[in-house]
Short mmCIF file of C-alpha atoms in Angstrom, two decimals:
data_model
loop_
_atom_site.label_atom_id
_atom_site.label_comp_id
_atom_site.label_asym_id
_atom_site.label_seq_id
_atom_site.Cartn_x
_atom_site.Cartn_y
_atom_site.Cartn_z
CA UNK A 163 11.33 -7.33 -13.36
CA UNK A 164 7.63 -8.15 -13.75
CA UNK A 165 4.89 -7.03 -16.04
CA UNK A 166 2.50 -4.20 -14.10
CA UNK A 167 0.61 -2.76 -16.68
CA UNK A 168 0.10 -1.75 -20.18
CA UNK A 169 -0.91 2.19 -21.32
CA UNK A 170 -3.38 3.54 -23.73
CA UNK A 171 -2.91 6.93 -25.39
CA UNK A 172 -4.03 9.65 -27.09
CA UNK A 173 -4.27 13.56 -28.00
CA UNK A 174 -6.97 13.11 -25.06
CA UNK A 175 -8.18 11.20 -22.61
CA UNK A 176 -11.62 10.72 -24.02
CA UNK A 177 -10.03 9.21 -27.37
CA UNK A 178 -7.99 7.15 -25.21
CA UNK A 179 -11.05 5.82 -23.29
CA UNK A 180 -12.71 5.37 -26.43
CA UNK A 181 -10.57 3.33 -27.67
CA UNK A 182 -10.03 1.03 -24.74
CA UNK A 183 -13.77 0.38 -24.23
CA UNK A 184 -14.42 -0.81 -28.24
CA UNK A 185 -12.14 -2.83 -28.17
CA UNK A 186 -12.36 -4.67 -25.38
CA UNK A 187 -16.34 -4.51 -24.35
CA UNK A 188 -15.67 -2.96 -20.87
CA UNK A 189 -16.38 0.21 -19.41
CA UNK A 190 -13.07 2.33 -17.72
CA UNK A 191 -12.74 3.48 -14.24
CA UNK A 192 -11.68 6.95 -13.08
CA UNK A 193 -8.51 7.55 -12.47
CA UNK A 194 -6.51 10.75 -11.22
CA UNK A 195 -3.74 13.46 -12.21
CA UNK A 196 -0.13 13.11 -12.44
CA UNK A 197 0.87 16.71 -11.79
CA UNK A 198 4.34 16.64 -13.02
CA UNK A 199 3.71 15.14 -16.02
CA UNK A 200 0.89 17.03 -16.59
CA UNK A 201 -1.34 14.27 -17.64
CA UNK A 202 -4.56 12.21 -16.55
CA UNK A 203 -5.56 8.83 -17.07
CA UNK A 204 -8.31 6.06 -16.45
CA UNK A 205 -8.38 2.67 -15.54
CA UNK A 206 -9.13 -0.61 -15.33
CA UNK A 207 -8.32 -3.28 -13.57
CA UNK A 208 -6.86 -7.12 -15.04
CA UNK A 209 -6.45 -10.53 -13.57
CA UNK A 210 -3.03 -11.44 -12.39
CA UNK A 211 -2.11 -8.28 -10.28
CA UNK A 212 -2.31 -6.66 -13.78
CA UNK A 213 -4.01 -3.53 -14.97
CA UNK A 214 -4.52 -1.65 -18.31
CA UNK A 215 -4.41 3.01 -17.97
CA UNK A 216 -5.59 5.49 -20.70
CA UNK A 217 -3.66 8.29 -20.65
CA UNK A 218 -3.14 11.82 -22.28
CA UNK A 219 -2.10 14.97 -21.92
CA UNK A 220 -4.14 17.01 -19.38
CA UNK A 221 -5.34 20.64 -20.91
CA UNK A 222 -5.68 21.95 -17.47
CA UNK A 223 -2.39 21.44 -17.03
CA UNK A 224 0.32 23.98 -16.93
CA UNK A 225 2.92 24.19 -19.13
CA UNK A 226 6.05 21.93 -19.16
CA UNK A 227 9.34 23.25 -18.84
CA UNK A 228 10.41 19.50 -19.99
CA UNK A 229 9.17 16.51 -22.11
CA UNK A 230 6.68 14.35 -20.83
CA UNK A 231 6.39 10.70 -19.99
CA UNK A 232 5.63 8.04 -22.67
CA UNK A 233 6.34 10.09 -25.42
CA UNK A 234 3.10 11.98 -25.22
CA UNK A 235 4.50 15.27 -26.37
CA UNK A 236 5.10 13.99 -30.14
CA UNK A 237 1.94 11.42 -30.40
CA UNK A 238 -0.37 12.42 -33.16
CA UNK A 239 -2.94 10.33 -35.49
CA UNK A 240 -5.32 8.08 -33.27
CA UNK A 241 -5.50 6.26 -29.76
CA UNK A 242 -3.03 3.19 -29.44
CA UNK A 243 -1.71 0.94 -27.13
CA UNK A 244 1.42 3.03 -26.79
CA UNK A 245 3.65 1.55 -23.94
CA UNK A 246 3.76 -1.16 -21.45
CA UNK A 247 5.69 -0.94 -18.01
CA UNK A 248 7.02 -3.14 -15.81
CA UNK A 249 8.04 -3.32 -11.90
CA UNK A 250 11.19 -3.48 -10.11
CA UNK A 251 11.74 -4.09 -6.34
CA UNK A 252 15.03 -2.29 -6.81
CA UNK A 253 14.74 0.20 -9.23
CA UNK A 254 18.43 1.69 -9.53
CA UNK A 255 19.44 -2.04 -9.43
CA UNK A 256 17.50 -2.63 -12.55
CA UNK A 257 18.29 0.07 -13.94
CA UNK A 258 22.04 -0.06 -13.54
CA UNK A 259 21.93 -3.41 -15.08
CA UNK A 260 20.71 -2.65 -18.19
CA UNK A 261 22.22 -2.51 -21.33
CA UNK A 262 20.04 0.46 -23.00
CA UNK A 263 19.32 3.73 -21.66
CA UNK A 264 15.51 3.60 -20.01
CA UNK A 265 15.86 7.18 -17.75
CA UNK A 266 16.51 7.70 -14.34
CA UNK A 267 14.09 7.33 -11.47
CA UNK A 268 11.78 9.96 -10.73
CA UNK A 269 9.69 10.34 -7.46
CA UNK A 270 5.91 10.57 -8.61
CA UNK A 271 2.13 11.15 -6.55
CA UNK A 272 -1.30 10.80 -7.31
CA UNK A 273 -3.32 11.29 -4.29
CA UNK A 274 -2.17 8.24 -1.37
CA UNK A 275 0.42 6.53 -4.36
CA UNK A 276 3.81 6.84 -4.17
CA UNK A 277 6.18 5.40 -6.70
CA UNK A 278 9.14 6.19 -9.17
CA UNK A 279 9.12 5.78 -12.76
CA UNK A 280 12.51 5.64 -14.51
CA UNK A 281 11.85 8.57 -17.63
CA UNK A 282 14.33 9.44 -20.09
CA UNK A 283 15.20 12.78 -20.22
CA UNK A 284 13.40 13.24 -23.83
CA UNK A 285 10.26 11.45 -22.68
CA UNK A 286 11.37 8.90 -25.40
CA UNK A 287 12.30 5.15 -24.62
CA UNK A 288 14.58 3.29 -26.19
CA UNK A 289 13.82 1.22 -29.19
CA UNK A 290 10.93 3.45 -30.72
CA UNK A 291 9.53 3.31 -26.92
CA UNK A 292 9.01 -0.54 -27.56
CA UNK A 293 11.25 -1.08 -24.41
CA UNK A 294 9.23 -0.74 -21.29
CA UNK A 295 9.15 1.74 -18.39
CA UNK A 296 10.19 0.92 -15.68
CA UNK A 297 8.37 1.35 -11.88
CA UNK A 298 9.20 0.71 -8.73
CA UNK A 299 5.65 1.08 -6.02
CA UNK A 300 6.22 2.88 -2.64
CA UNK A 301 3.28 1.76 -1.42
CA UNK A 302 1.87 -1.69 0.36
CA UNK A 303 -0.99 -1.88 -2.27
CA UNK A 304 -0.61 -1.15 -5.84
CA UNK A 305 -3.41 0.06 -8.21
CA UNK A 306 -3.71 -3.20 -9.15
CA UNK A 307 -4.75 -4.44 -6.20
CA UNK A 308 -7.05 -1.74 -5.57
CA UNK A 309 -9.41 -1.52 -8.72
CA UNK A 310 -12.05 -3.95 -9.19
CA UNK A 311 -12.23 -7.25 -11.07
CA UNK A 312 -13.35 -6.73 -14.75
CA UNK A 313 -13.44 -9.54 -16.25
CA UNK A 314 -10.80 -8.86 -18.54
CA UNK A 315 -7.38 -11.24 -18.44
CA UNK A 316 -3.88 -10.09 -20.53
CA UNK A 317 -3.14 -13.42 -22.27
CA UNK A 318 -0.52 -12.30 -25.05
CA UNK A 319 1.96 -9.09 -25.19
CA UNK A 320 2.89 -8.49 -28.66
CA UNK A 321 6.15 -6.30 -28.98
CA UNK A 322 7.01 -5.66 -32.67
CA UNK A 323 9.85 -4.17 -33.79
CA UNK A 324 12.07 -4.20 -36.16
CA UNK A 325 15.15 -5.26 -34.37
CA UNK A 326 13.16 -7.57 -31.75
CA UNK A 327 15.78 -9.82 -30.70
CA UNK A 328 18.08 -7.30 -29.49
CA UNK A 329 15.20 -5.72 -28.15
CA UNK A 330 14.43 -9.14 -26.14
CA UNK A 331 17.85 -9.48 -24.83
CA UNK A 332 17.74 -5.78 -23.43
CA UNK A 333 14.78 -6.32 -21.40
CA UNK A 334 15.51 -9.50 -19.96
CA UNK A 335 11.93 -10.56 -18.99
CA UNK A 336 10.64 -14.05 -18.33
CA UNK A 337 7.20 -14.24 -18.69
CA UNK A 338 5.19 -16.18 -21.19
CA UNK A 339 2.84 -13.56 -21.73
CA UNK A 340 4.79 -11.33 -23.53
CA UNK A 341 6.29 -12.00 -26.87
CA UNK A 342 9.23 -10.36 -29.04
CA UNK A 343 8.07 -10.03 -32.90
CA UNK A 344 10.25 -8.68 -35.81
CA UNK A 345 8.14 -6.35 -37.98
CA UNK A 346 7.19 -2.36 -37.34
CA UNK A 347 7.25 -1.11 -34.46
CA UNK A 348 3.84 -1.66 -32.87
CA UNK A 349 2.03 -3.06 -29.48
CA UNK A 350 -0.53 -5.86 -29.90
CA UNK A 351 -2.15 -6.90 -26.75
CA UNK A 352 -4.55 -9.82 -26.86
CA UNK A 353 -7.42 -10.38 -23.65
CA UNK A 354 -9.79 -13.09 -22.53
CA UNK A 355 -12.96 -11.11 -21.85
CA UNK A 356 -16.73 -11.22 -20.95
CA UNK A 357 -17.28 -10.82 -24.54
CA UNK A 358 -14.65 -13.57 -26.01
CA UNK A 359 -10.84 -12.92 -27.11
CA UNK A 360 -10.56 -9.45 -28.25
CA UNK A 361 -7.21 -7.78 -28.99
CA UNK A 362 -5.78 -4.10 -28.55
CA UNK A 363 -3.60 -2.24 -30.73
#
């Protein structure tokens, strides 16, 4: 399991955007559809193979005869840095190997992508959606690799919650970056950017 990238939200994609770009001093890319979630997103792109979405809810969309991803179905008050996903090269592996309940793999599009995203059946991730989602790419070149250089590096992954060790031990990922926090549950991401250290919430 590896860090991929980390997701913005809001009651629209504009907020979303919004709220990406003040705090971190760097403009958003387009992005695309997701048809059967029935959302849209922007992005940008991050050093390390990393990269950083905003995503909501798409009103042109038709209606859902289930929940969608990340939770979006139930998010109210402002944009925030709402979830953070991470890759698999064997996703039902992965998935069979964990401890908590973090959906089963579904087979998704947007235009030449192919991948899967494991999504609970209530759109809801366990621990308050502080544990990530989980992808596995289809494809030879990831978003990542695809959108252009900003600028912008991850440096620190915040995940706060209030039962963060057991939280920790469920996800099982090694990487420096990305630190387990007792407190409420909350997302803090903090960057090196053209414009100094500036942090995300």
């Amino acid at each position: 399991m590896q860090l991929d990238h980390l997701a913005v939200a809001a009651e629209n994609l504009a907020e979303a955007v919004a709220h990406v770009e003040e705090a971190l001093g760097v403009a958003m890319g387009p992005g695309g559809e997701h048809a059967h979630f029935g959302t849209h997103n922007q992005l940008i792109g991050l050093a390390d193979g990393l990269y950083l979405e905003a995503i909501a809810a798409n009103p042109a969309a038709d209606a859902l005869p289930y929940p969608r991803w990340f939770d979006l179905d139930r998010l109210s008050g402002g944009a925030r840095l709402g979830n953070w996903i991470c890759r698999s090269d064997d996703l039902e592996a992965e998935l069979a190997g964990l401890d908590a309940d973090a959906g089963k793999p579904i087979a998704l599009a947007r235009g030449d992508l192919r991948w899967r995203m494991a999504v609970p059946d209530s759109g809801v991730l366990p621990f308050d959606n502080r544990f990530p989602a989980l992808i596995q790419w289809d494809v030879a070149v990831t978003p990542a690799e695809l959108l252009p250089a900003s600028g912008v590096a991850l440096t620190r992954l915040e995940v706060a919650h209030p039962e963060a060790a057991a939280l920790e031990a469920a996800v099982g990922l090694s990487d420096a970056r990305v630190v387990f926090v007792e407190g409420p549950s909350e997302l803090r991401a903090t960057f090196d950017t053209p414009h100094g250290t500036r942090v995300l919430r």
